[in-house]
mmCIF file with all atom_site columns, C-alpha atoms in Angstrom:
data_model
loop_
_atom_site.group_PDB
_atom_site.id
_atom_site.type_symbol
_atom_site.label_atom_id
_atom_site.label_alt_id
_atom_site.label_comp_id
_atom_site.label_asym_id
_atom_site.label_entity_id
_atom_site.label_seq_id
_atom_site.pdbx_PDB_ins_code
_atom_site.Cartn_x
_atom_site.Cartn_y
_atom_site.Cartn_z
_atom_site.occupancy
_atom_site.B_iso_or_equiv
_atom_site.pdbx_formal_charge
_atom_site.auth_seq_id
_atom_site.auth_comp_id
_atom_site.auth_asym_id
_atom_site.auth_atom_id
_atom_site.pdbx_PDB_model_num
ATOM 1   C CA . UNK A 1 1   ? 42.963 -44.147 -56.234 1.00 62.00 ? 934  UNK A CA 1
ATOM 2   C CA . UNK A 1 2   ? 43.481 -46.156 -52.897 1.00 81.00 ? 935  UNK A CA 1
ATOM 3   C CA . UNK A 1 3   ? 41.618 -45.490 -49.872 1.00 88.00 ? 936  UNK A CA 1
ATOM 4   C CA . UNK A 1 4   ? 43.538 -43.866 -47.165 1.00 95.00 ? 937  UNK A CA 1
ATOM 5   C CA . UNK A 1 5   ? 44.083 -45.235 -43.814 1.00 97.00 ? 938  UNK A CA 1
ATOM 6   C CA . UNK A 1 6   ? 41.816 -43.079 -41.589 1.00 98.00 ? 939  UNK A CA 1
ATOM 7   C CA . UNK A 1 7   ? 43.457 -42.332 -38.046 1.00 98.00 ? 940  UNK A CA 1
ATOM 8   C CA . UNK A 1 8   ? 42.393 -40.639 -34.930 1.00 98.00 ? 941  UNK A CA 1
ATOM 9   C CA . UNK A 1 9   ? 45.214 -39.411 -32.439 1.00 98.00 ? 942  UNK A CA 1
ATOM 10  C CA . UNK A 1 10  ? 44.201 -39.386 -28.876 1.00 98.00 ? 943  UNK A CA 1
ATOM 11  C CA . UNK A 1 11  ? 46.679 -37.716 -26.388 1.00 97.00 ? 944  UNK A CA 1
ATOM 12  C CA . UNK A 1 12  ? 46.360 -34.977 -23.836 1.00 96.00 ? 945  UNK A CA 1
ATOM 13  C CA . UNK A 1 13  ? 49.709 -33.476 -24.836 1.00 95.00 ? 946  UNK A CA 1
ATOM 14  C CA . UNK A 1 14  ? 49.102 -31.046 -27.855 1.00 96.00 ? 947  UNK A CA 1
ATOM 15  C CA . UNK A 1 15  ? 52.980 -31.529 -28.652 1.00 96.00 ? 948  UNK A CA 1
ATOM 16  C CA . UNK A 1 16  ? 52.837 -35.226 -28.810 1.00 95.00 ? 949  UNK A CA 1
ATOM 17  C CA . UNK A 1 17  ? 49.574 -34.978 -31.422 1.00 96.00 ? 950  UNK A CA 1
ATOM 18  C CA . UNK A 1 18  ? 51.797 -32.492 -33.365 1.00 97.00 ? 951  UNK A CA 1
ATOM 19  C CA . UNK A 1 19  ? 54.656 -35.000 -33.477 1.00 96.00 ? 952  UNK A CA 1
ATOM 20  C CA . UNK A 1 20  ? 52.549 -37.798 -34.522 1.00 96.00 ? 953  UNK A CA 1
ATOM 21  C CA . UNK A 1 21  ? 50.988 -35.840 -37.056 1.00 96.00 ? 954  UNK A CA 1
ATOM 22  C CA . UNK A 1 22  ? 54.278 -34.687 -38.453 1.00 96.00 ? 955  UNK A CA 1
ATOM 23  C CA . UNK A 1 23  ? 55.379 -38.113 -38.838 1.00 94.00 ? 956  UNK A CA 1
ATOM 24  C CA . UNK A 1 24  ? 52.121 -39.348 -40.708 1.00 95.00 ? 957  UNK A CA 1
ATOM 25  C CA . UNK A 1 25  ? 52.361 -36.389 -43.087 1.00 92.00 ? 958  UNK A CA 1
ATOM 26  C CA . UNK A 1 26  ? 55.091 -38.294 -45.000 1.00 93.00 ? 959  UNK A CA 1
ATOM 27  C CA . UNK A 1 27  ? 52.958 -41.156 -45.713 1.00 94.00 ? 960  UNK A CA 1
ATOM 28  C CA . UNK A 1 28  ? 50.187 -40.104 -48.284 1.00 92.00 ? 961  UNK A CA 1
ATOM 29  C CA . UNK A 1 29  ? 48.383 -43.427 -47.504 1.00 95.00 ? 962  UNK A CA 1
ATOM 30  C CA . UNK A 1 30  ? 47.452 -42.039 -44.001 1.00 96.00 ? 963  UNK A CA 1
ATOM 31  C CA . UNK A 1 31  ? 44.979 -39.584 -43.227 1.00 96.00 ? 964  UNK A CA 1
ATOM 32  C CA . UNK A 1 32  ? 44.645 -37.912 -39.757 1.00 97.00 ? 965  UNK A CA 1
ATOM 33  C CA . UNK A 1 33  ? 40.749 -37.532 -39.365 1.00 98.00 ? 966  UNK A CA 1
ATOM 34  C CA . UNK A 1 34  ? 40.814 -36.073 -35.951 1.00 98.00 ? 967  UNK A CA 1
ATOM 35  C CA . UNK A 1 35  ? 42.522 -35.419 -32.501 1.00 98.00 ? 968  UNK A CA 1
ATOM 36  C CA . UNK A 1 36  ? 41.102 -36.071 -28.853 1.00 98.00 ? 969  UNK A CA 1
ATOM 37  C CA . UNK A 1 37  ? 42.714 -34.732 -25.763 1.00 97.00 ? 970  UNK A CA 1
ATOM 38  C CA . UNK A 1 38  ? 40.929 -37.113 -23.455 1.00 97.00 ? 971  UNK A CA 1
ATOM 39  C CA . UNK A 1 39  ? 39.073 -40.460 -23.640 1.00 97.00 ? 972  UNK A CA 1
ATOM 40  C CA . UNK A 1 40  ? 35.588 -39.010 -23.827 1.00 98.00 ? 973  UNK A CA 1
ATOM 41  C CA . UNK A 1 41  ? 36.495 -37.023 -26.894 1.00 98.00 ? 974  UNK A CA 1
ATOM 42  C CA . UNK A 1 42  ? 38.180 -40.017 -28.354 1.00 98.00 ? 975  UNK A CA 1
ATOM 43  C CA . UNK A 1 43  ? 34.960 -41.864 -27.928 1.00 98.00 ? 976  UNK A CA 1
ATOM 44  C CA . UNK A 1 44  ? 32.889 -39.130 -29.519 1.00 98.00 ? 977  UNK A CA 1
ATOM 45  C CA . UNK A 1 45  ? 35.057 -38.875 -32.516 1.00 98.00 ? 978  UNK A CA 1
ATOM 46  C CA . UNK A 1 46  ? 35.214 -42.814 -33.073 1.00 98.00 ? 979  UNK A CA 1
ATOM 47  C CA . UNK A 1 47  ? 31.588 -42.679 -33.005 1.00 97.00 ? 980  UNK A CA 1
ATOM 48  C CA . UNK A 1 48  ? 31.096 -39.769 -35.477 1.00 97.00 ? 981  UNK A CA 1
ATOM 49  C CA . UNK A 1 49  ? 34.128 -40.595 -37.698 1.00 97.00 ? 982  UNK A CA 1
ATOM 50  C CA . UNK A 1 50  ? 34.505 -44.336 -37.656 1.00 97.00 ? 983  UNK A CA 1
ATOM 51  C CA . UNK A 1 51  ? 38.326 -44.554 -38.204 1.00 98.00 ? 984  UNK A CA 1
ATOM 52  C CA . UNK A 1 52  ? 40.447 -47.341 -39.191 1.00 98.00 ? 985  UNK A CA 1
ATOM 53  C CA . UNK A 1 53  ? 42.999 -46.774 -36.481 1.00 97.00 ? 986  UNK A CA 1
ATOM 54  C CA . UNK A 1 54  ? 42.893 -44.698 -32.977 1.00 97.00 ? 987  UNK A CA 1
ATOM 55  C CA . UNK A 1 55  ? 46.328 -44.207 -31.573 1.00 97.00 ? 988  UNK A CA 1
ATOM 56  C CA . UNK A 1 56  ? 45.325 -43.838 -27.871 1.00 95.00 ? 989  UNK A CA 1
ATOM 57  C CA . UNK A 1 57  ? 47.413 -42.582 -24.837 1.00 94.00 ? 990  UNK A CA 1
ATOM 58  C CA . UNK A 1 58  ? 46.743 -44.504 -21.676 1.00 91.00 ? 991  UNK A CA 1
ATOM 59  C CA . UNK A 1 59  ? 47.082 -41.727 -19.221 1.00 89.00 ? 992  UNK A CA 1
ATOM 60  C CA . UNK A 1 60  ? 44.636 -38.954 -20.084 1.00 92.00 ? 993  UNK A CA 1
ATOM 61  C CA . UNK A 1 61  ? 42.450 -36.456 -17.919 1.00 93.00 ? 994  UNK A CA 1
ATOM 62  C CA . UNK A 1 62  ? 38.828 -36.882 -17.824 1.00 94.00 ? 995  UNK A CA 1
ATOM 63  C CA . UNK A 1 63  ? 38.633 -40.390 -19.011 1.00 94.00 ? 996  UNK A CA 1
ATOM 64  C CA . UNK A 1 64  ? 41.959 -42.628 -19.521 1.00 93.00 ? 997  UNK A CA 1
ATOM 65  C CA . UNK A 1 65  ? 42.601 -44.385 -22.807 1.00 93.00 ? 998  UNK A CA 1
ATOM 66  C CA . UNK A 1 66  ? 42.085 -47.773 -21.140 1.00 91.00 ? 999  UNK A CA 1
ATOM 67  C CA . UNK A 1 67  ? 38.323 -47.076 -20.221 1.00 95.00 ? 1000 UNK A CA 1
ATOM 68  C CA . UNK A 1 68  ? 37.921 -45.424 -23.707 1.00 96.00 ? 1001 UNK A CA 1
ATOM 69  C CA . UNK A 1 69  ? 39.055 -48.025 -25.452 1.00 94.00 ? 1002 UNK A CA 1
ATOM 70  C CA . UNK A 1 70  ? 36.962 -50.545 -23.486 1.00 94.00 ? 1003 UNK A CA 1
ATOM 71  C CA . UNK A 1 71  ? 33.871 -48.487 -24.315 1.00 96.00 ? 1004 UNK A CA 1
ATOM 72  C CA . UNK A 1 72  ? 34.701 -48.118 -27.949 1.00 96.00 ? 1005 UNK A CA 1
ATOM 73  C CA . UNK A 1 73  ? 35.223 -51.906 -28.297 1.00 94.00 ? 1006 UNK A CA 1
ATOM 74  C CA . UNK A 1 74  ? 31.898 -52.599 -26.245 1.00 94.00 ? 1007 UNK A CA 1
ATOM 75  C CA . UNK A 1 75  ? 30.015 -50.381 -28.486 1.00 94.00 ? 1008 UNK A CA 1
ATOM 76  C CA . UNK A 1 76  ? 31.003 -52.550 -31.504 1.00 93.00 ? 1009 UNK A CA 1
ATOM 77  C CA . UNK A 1 77  ? 32.999 -49.583 -33.256 1.00 93.00 ? 1010 UNK A CA 1
ATOM 78  C CA . UNK A 1 78  ? 35.205 -51.240 -35.957 1.00 91.00 ? 1011 UNK A CA 1
ATOM 79  C CA . UNK A 1 79  ? 38.782 -50.198 -36.258 1.00 93.00 ? 1012 UNK A CA 1
ATOM 80  C CA . UNK A 1 80  ? 42.085 -51.028 -34.455 1.00 95.00 ? 1013 UNK A CA 1
ATOM 81  C CA . UNK A 1 81  ? 43.123 -49.245 -30.994 1.00 95.00 ? 1014 UNK A CA 1
ATOM 82  C CA . UNK A 1 82  ? 46.841 -48.900 -30.713 1.00 93.00 ? 1015 UNK A CA 1
ATOM 83  C CA . UNK A 1 83  ? 47.755 -48.016 -27.329 1.00 88.00 ? 1016 UNK A CA 1
ATOM 84  C CA . UNK A 1 84  ? 50.646 -45.665 -26.501 1.00 84.00 ? 1017 UNK A CA 1
ATOM 85  C CA . UNK A 1 85  ? 52.294 -44.994 -23.204 1.00 77.00 ? 1018 UNK A CA 1
ATOM 86  C CA . UNK A 1 86  ? 55.495 -43.975 -21.377 1.00 72.00 ? 1019 UNK A CA 1
ATOM 87  C CA . UNK A 1 87  ? 54.627 -46.334 -18.715 1.00 65.00 ? 1020 UNK A CA 1
ATOM 88  C CA . UNK A 1 88  ? 56.926 -49.489 -18.508 1.00 66.00 ? 1021 UNK A CA 1
ATOM 89  C CA . UNK A 1 89  ? 54.554 -51.224 -15.976 1.00 66.00 ? 1022 UNK A CA 1
ATOM 90  C CA . UNK A 1 90  ? 53.210 -54.748 -17.355 1.00 70.00 ? 1023 UNK A CA 1
ATOM 91  C CA . UNK A 1 91  ? 49.841 -53.993 -15.483 1.00 70.00 ? 1024 UNK A CA 1
ATOM 92  C CA . UNK A 1 92  ? 49.039 -51.184 -17.889 1.00 64.00 ? 1025 UNK A CA 1
ATOM 93  C CA . UNK A 1 93  ? 49.697 -53.638 -20.962 1.00 67.00 ? 1026 UNK A CA 1
ATOM 94  C CA . UNK A 1 94  ? 47.165 -56.245 -19.273 1.00 68.00 ? 1027 UNK A CA 1
ATOM 95  C CA . UNK A 1 95  ? 44.664 -53.611 -18.684 1.00 68.00 ? 1028 UNK A CA 1
ATOM 96  C CA . UNK A 1 96  ? 45.151 -52.394 -22.198 1.00 66.00 ? 1029 UNK A CA 1
ATOM 97  C CA . UNK A 1 97  ? 44.835 -55.837 -23.750 1.00 65.00 ? 1030 UNK A CA 1
ATOM 98  C CA . UNK A 1 98  ? 41.674 -56.672 -21.902 1.00 70.00 ? 1031 UNK A CA 1
ATOM 99  C CA . UNK A 1 99  ? 39.892 -53.447 -22.906 1.00 66.00 ? 1032 UNK A CA 1
ATOM 100 C CA . UNK A 1 100 ? 40.190 -54.768 -26.462 1.00 63.00 ? 1033 UNK A CA 1
#
């Protein structure tokens, strides 16, 4: 049996997290191993669970996704971070890319 792709969803919207989870439920090769409502929770889950992928919203309370991504990258936690946002400003893209 192949190892599943382990994913954390980090978004302050419960509805968005549920929608993403519902989409991934159709793919048996993906396992949602955790959900975070803010950047601090995302960092804690990344440290504990070591996911393959973190789907990270940019705009979240307590700590935004860009700061959380930078901290996760700086700590050397392996895995990919995919930033999600409804923002259309290029500045967000630049900040996200520089955060890792």
